[in-house]
Coordinates of C-alpha atoms and ligand atoms in Angstrom, one line a residue:
X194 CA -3.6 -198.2 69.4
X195 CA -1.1 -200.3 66.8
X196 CA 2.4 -199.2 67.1
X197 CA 5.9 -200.4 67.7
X198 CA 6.1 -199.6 71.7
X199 CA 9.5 -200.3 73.7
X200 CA 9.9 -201.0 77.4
X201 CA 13.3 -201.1 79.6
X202 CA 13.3 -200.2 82.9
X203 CA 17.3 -200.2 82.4
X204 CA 17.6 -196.9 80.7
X205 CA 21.1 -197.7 78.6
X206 CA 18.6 -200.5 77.3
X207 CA 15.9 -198.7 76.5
X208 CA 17.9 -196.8 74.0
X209 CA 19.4 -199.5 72.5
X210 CA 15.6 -200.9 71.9
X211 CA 14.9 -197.7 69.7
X212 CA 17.1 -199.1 67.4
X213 CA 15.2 -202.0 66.3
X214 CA 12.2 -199.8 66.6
X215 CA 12.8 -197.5 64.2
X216 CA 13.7 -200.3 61.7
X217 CA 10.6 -201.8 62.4
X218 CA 8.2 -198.2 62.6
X219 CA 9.8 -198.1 58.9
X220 CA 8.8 -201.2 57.6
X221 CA 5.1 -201.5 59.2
X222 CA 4.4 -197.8 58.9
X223 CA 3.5 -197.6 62.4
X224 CA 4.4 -195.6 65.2
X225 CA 7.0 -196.1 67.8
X226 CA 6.2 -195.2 71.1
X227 CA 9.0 -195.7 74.3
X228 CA 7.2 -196.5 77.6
X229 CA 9.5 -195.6 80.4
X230 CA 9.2 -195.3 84.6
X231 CA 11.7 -192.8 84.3
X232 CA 10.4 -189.3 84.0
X233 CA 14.4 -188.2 83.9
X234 CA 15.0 -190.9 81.1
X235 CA 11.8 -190.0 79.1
X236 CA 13.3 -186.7 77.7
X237 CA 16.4 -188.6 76.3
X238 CA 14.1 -191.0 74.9
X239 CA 12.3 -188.1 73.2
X240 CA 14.9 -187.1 71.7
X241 CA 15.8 -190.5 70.0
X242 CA 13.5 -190.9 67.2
X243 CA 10.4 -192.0 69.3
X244 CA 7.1 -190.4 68.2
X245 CA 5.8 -190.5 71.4
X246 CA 6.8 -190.9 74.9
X247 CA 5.0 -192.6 77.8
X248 CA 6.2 -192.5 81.3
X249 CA 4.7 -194.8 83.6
X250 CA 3.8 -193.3 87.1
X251 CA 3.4 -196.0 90.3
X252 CA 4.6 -199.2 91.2
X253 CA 7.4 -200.9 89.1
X254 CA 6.5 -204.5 89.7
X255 CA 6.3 -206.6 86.5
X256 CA 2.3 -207.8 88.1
X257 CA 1.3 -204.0 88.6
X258 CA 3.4 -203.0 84.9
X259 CA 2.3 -205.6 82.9
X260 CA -1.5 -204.7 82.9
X261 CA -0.8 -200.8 82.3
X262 CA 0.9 -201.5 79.5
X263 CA -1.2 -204.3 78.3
X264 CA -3.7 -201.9 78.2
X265 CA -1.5 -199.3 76.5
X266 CA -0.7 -201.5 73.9
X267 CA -3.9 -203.0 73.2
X268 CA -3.8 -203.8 69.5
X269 CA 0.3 -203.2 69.0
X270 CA 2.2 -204.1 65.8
X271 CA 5.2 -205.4 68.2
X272 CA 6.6 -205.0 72.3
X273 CA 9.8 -205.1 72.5
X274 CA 11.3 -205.5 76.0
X275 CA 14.5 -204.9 77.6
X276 CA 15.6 -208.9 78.1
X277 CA 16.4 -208.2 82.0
X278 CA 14.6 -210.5 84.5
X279 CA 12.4 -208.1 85.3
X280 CA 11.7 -207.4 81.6
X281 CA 11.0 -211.6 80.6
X282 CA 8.9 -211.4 83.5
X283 CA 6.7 -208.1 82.0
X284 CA 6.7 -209.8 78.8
X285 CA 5.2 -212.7 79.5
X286 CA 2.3 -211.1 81.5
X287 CA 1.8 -208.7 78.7
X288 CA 1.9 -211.3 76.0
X289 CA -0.4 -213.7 77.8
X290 CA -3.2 -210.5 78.0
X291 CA -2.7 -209.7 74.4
X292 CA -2.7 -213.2 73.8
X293 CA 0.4 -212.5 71.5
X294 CA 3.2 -214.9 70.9
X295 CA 6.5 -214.4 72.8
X296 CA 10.3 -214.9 71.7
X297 CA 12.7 -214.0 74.1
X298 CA 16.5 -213.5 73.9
X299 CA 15.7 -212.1 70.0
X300 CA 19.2 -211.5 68.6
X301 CA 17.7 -209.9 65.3
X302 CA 14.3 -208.5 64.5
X303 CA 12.8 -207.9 61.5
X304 CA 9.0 -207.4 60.0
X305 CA 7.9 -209.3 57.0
X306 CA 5.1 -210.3 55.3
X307 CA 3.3 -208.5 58.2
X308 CA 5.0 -211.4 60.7
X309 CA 7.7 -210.3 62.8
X310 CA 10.8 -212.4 62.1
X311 CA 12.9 -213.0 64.5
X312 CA 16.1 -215.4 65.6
X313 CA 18.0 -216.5 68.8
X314 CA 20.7 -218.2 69.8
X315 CA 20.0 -221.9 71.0
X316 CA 22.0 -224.7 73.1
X317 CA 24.6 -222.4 74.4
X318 CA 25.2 -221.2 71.1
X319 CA 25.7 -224.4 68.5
X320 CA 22.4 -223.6 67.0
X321 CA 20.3 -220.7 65.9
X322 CA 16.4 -220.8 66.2
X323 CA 14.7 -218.9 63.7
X324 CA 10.7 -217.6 64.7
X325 CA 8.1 -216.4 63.1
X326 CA 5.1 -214.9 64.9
X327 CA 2.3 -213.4 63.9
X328 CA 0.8 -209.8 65.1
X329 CA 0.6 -208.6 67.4
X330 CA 4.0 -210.1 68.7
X331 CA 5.9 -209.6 71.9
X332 CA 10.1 -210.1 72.0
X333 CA 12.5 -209.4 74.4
X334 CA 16.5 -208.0 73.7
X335 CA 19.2 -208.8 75.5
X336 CA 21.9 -205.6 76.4
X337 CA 23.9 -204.7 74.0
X338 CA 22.3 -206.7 70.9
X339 CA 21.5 -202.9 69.2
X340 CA 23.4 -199.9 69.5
X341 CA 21.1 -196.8 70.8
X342 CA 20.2 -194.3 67.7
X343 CA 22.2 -190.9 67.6
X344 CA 19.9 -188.2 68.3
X345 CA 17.4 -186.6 66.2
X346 CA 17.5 -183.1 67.3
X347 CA 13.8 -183.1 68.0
X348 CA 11.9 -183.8 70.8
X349 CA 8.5 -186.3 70.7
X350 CA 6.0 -185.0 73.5
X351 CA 5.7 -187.3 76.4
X352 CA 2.7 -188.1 78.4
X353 CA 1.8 -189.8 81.8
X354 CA -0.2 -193.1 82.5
X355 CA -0.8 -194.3 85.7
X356 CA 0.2 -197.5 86.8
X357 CA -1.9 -199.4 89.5
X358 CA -0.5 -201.7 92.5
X359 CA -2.1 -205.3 91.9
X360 CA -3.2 -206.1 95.2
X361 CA -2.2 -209.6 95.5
X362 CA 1.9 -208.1 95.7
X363 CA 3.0 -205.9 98.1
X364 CA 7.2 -205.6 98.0
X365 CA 7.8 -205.6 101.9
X366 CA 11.9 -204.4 101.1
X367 CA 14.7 -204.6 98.5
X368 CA 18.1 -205.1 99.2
X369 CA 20.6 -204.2 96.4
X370 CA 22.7 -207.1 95.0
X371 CA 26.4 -206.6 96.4
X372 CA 29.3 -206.5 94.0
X373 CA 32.1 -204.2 93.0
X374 CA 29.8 -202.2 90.4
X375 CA 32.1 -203.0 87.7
X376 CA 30.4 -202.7 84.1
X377 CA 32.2 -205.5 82.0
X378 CA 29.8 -204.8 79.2
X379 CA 31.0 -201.2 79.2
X380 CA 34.5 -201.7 79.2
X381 CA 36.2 -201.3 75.3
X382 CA 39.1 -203.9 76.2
X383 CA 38.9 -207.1 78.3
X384 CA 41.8 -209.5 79.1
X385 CA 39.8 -212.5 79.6
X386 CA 41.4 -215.3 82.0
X387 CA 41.0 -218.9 82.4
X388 CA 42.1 -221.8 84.6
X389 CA 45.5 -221.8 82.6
X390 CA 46.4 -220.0 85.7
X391 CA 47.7 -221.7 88.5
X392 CA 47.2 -219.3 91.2
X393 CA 45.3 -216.8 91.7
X394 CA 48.2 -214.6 93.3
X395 CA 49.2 -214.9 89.2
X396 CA 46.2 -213.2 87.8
X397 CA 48.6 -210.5 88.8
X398 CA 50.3 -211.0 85.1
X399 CA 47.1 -210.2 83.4
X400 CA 45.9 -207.2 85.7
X401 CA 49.5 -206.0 84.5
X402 CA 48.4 -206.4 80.6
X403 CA 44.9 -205.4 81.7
X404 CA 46.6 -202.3 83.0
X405 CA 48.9 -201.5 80.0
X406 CA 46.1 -202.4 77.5
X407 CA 43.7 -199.9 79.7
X408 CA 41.6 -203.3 80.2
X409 CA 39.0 -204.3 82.4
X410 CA 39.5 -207.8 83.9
X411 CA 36.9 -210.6 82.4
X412 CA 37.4 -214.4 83.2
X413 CA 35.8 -217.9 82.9
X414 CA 32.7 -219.3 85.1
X415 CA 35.1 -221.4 86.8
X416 CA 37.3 -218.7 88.0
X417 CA 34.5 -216.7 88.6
X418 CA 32.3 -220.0 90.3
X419 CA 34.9 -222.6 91.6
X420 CA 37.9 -220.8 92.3
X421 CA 36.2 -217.2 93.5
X422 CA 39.5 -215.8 92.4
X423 CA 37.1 -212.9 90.8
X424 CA 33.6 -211.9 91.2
X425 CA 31.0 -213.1 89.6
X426 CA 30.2 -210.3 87.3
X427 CA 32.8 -210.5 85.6
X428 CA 32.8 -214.0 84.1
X429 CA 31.4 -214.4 80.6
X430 CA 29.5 -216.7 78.8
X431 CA 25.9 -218.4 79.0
X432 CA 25.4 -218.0 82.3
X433 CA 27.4 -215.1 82.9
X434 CA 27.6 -211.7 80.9
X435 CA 27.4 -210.9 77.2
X436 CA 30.0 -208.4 75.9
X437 CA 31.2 -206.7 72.5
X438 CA 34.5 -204.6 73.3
X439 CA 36.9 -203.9 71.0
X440 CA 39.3 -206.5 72.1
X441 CA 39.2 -209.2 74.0
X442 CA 42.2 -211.2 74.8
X443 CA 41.9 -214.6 76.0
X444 CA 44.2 -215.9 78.2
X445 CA 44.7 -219.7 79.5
X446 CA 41.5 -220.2 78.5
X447 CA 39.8 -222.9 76.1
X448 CA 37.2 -221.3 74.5
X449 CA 34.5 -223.7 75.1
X450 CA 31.2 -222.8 73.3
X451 CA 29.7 -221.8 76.9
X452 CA 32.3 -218.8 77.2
X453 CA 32.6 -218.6 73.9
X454 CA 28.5 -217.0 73.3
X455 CA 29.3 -214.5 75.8
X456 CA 32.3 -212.9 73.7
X457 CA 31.9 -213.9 69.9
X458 CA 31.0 -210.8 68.5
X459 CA 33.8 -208.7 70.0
X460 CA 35.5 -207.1 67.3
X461 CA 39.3 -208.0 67.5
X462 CA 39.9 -211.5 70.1
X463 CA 43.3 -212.7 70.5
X464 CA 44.2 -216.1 72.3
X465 CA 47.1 -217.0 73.9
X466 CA 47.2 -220.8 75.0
X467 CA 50.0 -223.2 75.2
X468 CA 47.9 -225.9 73.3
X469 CA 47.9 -225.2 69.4
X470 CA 44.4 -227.5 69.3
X471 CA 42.2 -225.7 71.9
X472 CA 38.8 -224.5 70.2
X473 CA 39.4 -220.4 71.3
X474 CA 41.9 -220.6 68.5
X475 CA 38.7 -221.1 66.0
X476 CA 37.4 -217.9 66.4
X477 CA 40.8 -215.9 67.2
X478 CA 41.4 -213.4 64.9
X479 CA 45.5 -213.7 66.2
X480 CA 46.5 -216.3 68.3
X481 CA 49.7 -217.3 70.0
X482 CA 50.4 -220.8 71.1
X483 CA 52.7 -220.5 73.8
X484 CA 52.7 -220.5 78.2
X485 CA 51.1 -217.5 79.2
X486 CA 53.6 -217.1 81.7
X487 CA 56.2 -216.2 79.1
X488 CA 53.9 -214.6 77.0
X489 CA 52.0 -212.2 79.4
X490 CA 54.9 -210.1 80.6
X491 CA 55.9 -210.0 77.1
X492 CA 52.7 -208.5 76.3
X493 CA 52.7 -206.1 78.6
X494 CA 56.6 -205.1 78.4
X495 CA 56.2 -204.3 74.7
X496 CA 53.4 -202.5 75.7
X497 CA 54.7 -200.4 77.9
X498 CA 57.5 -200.1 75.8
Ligands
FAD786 C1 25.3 -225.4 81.4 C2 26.7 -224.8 81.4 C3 26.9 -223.5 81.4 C4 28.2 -222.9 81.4 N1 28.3 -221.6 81.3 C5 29.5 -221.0 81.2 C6 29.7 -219.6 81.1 O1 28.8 -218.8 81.1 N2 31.0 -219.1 81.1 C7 32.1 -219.9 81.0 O2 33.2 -219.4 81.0 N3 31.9 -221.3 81.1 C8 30.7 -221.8 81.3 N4 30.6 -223.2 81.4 C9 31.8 -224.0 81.5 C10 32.4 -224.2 80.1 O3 31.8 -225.4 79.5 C11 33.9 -224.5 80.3 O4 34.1 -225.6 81.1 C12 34.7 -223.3 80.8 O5 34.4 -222.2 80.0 C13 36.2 -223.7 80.7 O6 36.9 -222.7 81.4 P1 38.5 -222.5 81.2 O7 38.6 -222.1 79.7 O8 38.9 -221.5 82.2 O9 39.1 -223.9 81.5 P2 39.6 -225.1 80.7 O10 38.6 -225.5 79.7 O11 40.2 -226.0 81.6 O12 40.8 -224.4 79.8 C14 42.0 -224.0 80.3 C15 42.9 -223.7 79.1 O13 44.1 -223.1 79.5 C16 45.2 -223.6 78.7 N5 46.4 -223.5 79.5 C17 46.8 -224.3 80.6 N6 47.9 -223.9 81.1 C18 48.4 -222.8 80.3 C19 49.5 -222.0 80.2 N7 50.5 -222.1 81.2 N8 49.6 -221.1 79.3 C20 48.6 -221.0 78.3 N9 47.5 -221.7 78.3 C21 47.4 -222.6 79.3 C22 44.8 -225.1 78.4 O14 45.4 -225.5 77.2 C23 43.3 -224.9 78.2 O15 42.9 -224.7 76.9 C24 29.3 -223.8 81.4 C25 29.1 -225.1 81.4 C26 27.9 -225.7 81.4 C27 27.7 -227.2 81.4

């Protein structure tokens, strides 16, 4: 059947794919349809502008999903899938059995021309790469590229599909990953830190600023990866997490173009750094140039104040 189908197993992402499928349900005049392994989630989804709702019953592998919804999807307009690892890995399998072309990472999506159009960020952000793939097309999102779509007040009816085990995988255990369960890419406020610290016993002047902001804690990969002074879910960048709060506030940090693609689009990013010349004061939208060891507790006094 054609249609514009979505697929997250992470159910905050799911939403968020709506988004992009409505735009695109309205310019190929097709239908969207979520597919979901969530019977819980599939009513919210229902209720956000999906025609239809498919929840997929059975093993949630990528090798026993990918043929169930190949087969769903058989002569789909577009996929879009949740860009998790998981998800790549479903989207490849499902593209290779449409024999559809793939772009992953897709920070915008658009139909034209009957193509899909799409463009992602390239070589840790200095370069964008614009696609251009013909139907049916497969593209993964990353979190938090689209905002979910407020509710519609009605409720598409949702169906069940089996899913089949492929023989070939059997998943013998799973062992959740450890961390502290903070969600960085939830938080509205970061203070971001960087090896402008000395010590880590003097992170202590941004969990104070953190604290009177109502801020999470974010940091560089080399706090996060060389020093260990904080976990590693809460470094940004490349290689580490995307986020959009409403502020971000980088301290004794450069602002290389590694951390830098992790925390662009935030709305308001203010720098402190003692060097007037380092690149995080290029896309500050207020900056001081100063040592963040005078600066911080005057942050947070006037703050508190
Ligand atoms: C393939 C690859 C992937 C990478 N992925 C990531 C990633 O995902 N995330 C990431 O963060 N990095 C990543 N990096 C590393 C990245 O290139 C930078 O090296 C790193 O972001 C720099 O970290 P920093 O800003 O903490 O340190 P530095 O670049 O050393 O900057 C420290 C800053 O603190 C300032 N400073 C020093 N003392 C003070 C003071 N007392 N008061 C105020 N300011 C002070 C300095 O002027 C300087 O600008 C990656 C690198 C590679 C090669």
């Amino acid at each position: 059947m054609a249609g514009i189908f979505v697929f997250s197993e992470d159910p905050a992402l799911a939403r968020q794919l709506l988004t992009p499928g409505l735009e695109l349900k309205a310019a190929l005049d097709q239908p969207l349809v979520a597919l979901t392994p969530s019977r819980d989630e599939a009513q919210t989804l229902a209720g956000l502008g999906a025609d239809r709702v498919v929840v997929l019953e059975g093993p949630g592998t990528p090798e026993a999903l990918a043929p169930a919804v190949a087969a769903l999807v058989a002569q789909a307009g577009v996929v879009l899938v949740g860009g998790t690892l998981r998800g790549k890995h479903l989207a490849a399998h499902v593209a290779a059995a449409l024999n559809a072309g793939l772009t992953t990472d897709a920070k915008t999506i658009r139909a034209e021309g009957g193509r899909l159009e799409t463009t992602r960020i390239l070589y840790g952000g200095l370069a964008v790469c614009e696609e251009s793939l013909a139907l049916p097309a497969v593209a993964t999102i990353p979190q938090r590229t689209f905002p979910p779509p407020a509710p519609t007040g009605a409720s598409a009816p949702v169906e069940a599909a089996a899913v089949t085990a492929d023989p070939r995988v059997e998943v013998l255990s799973t062992t959740p990953v450890a961390g502290e369960g903070v969600d960085i890419g939830a938080a509205p406020r970061l203070v971001a830190v960087g090896r402008g610290f000395g010590a880590k016993a003097d992170l202590d002047l941004a969990v104070d600023l953190a604290g009177a902001l109502k801020a999470e804690l974010a940091c560089t990969r080399g706090i996060a990866e060389d020093e260990h002074w904080l976990p590693v879910e809460r470094y940004i960048g490349i290689s580490g997490q995307t986020v959009k709060p409403e502020l971000y506030v980088a301290a004794g940090l450069s602002g290389q173009v590694q951390h830098m693609v992790g925390c662009r689009e935030s709305k308001v990013i203010v720098a402190i750094n003692k060097d007037e010349r380092a690149p995080i004061f290029e896309a500050a939208d207020y900056g001081i140039v100063g040592d963040l060891y005078t600066v911080l507790p005057l942050l947070t006094a006037a703050l508190k104040a």
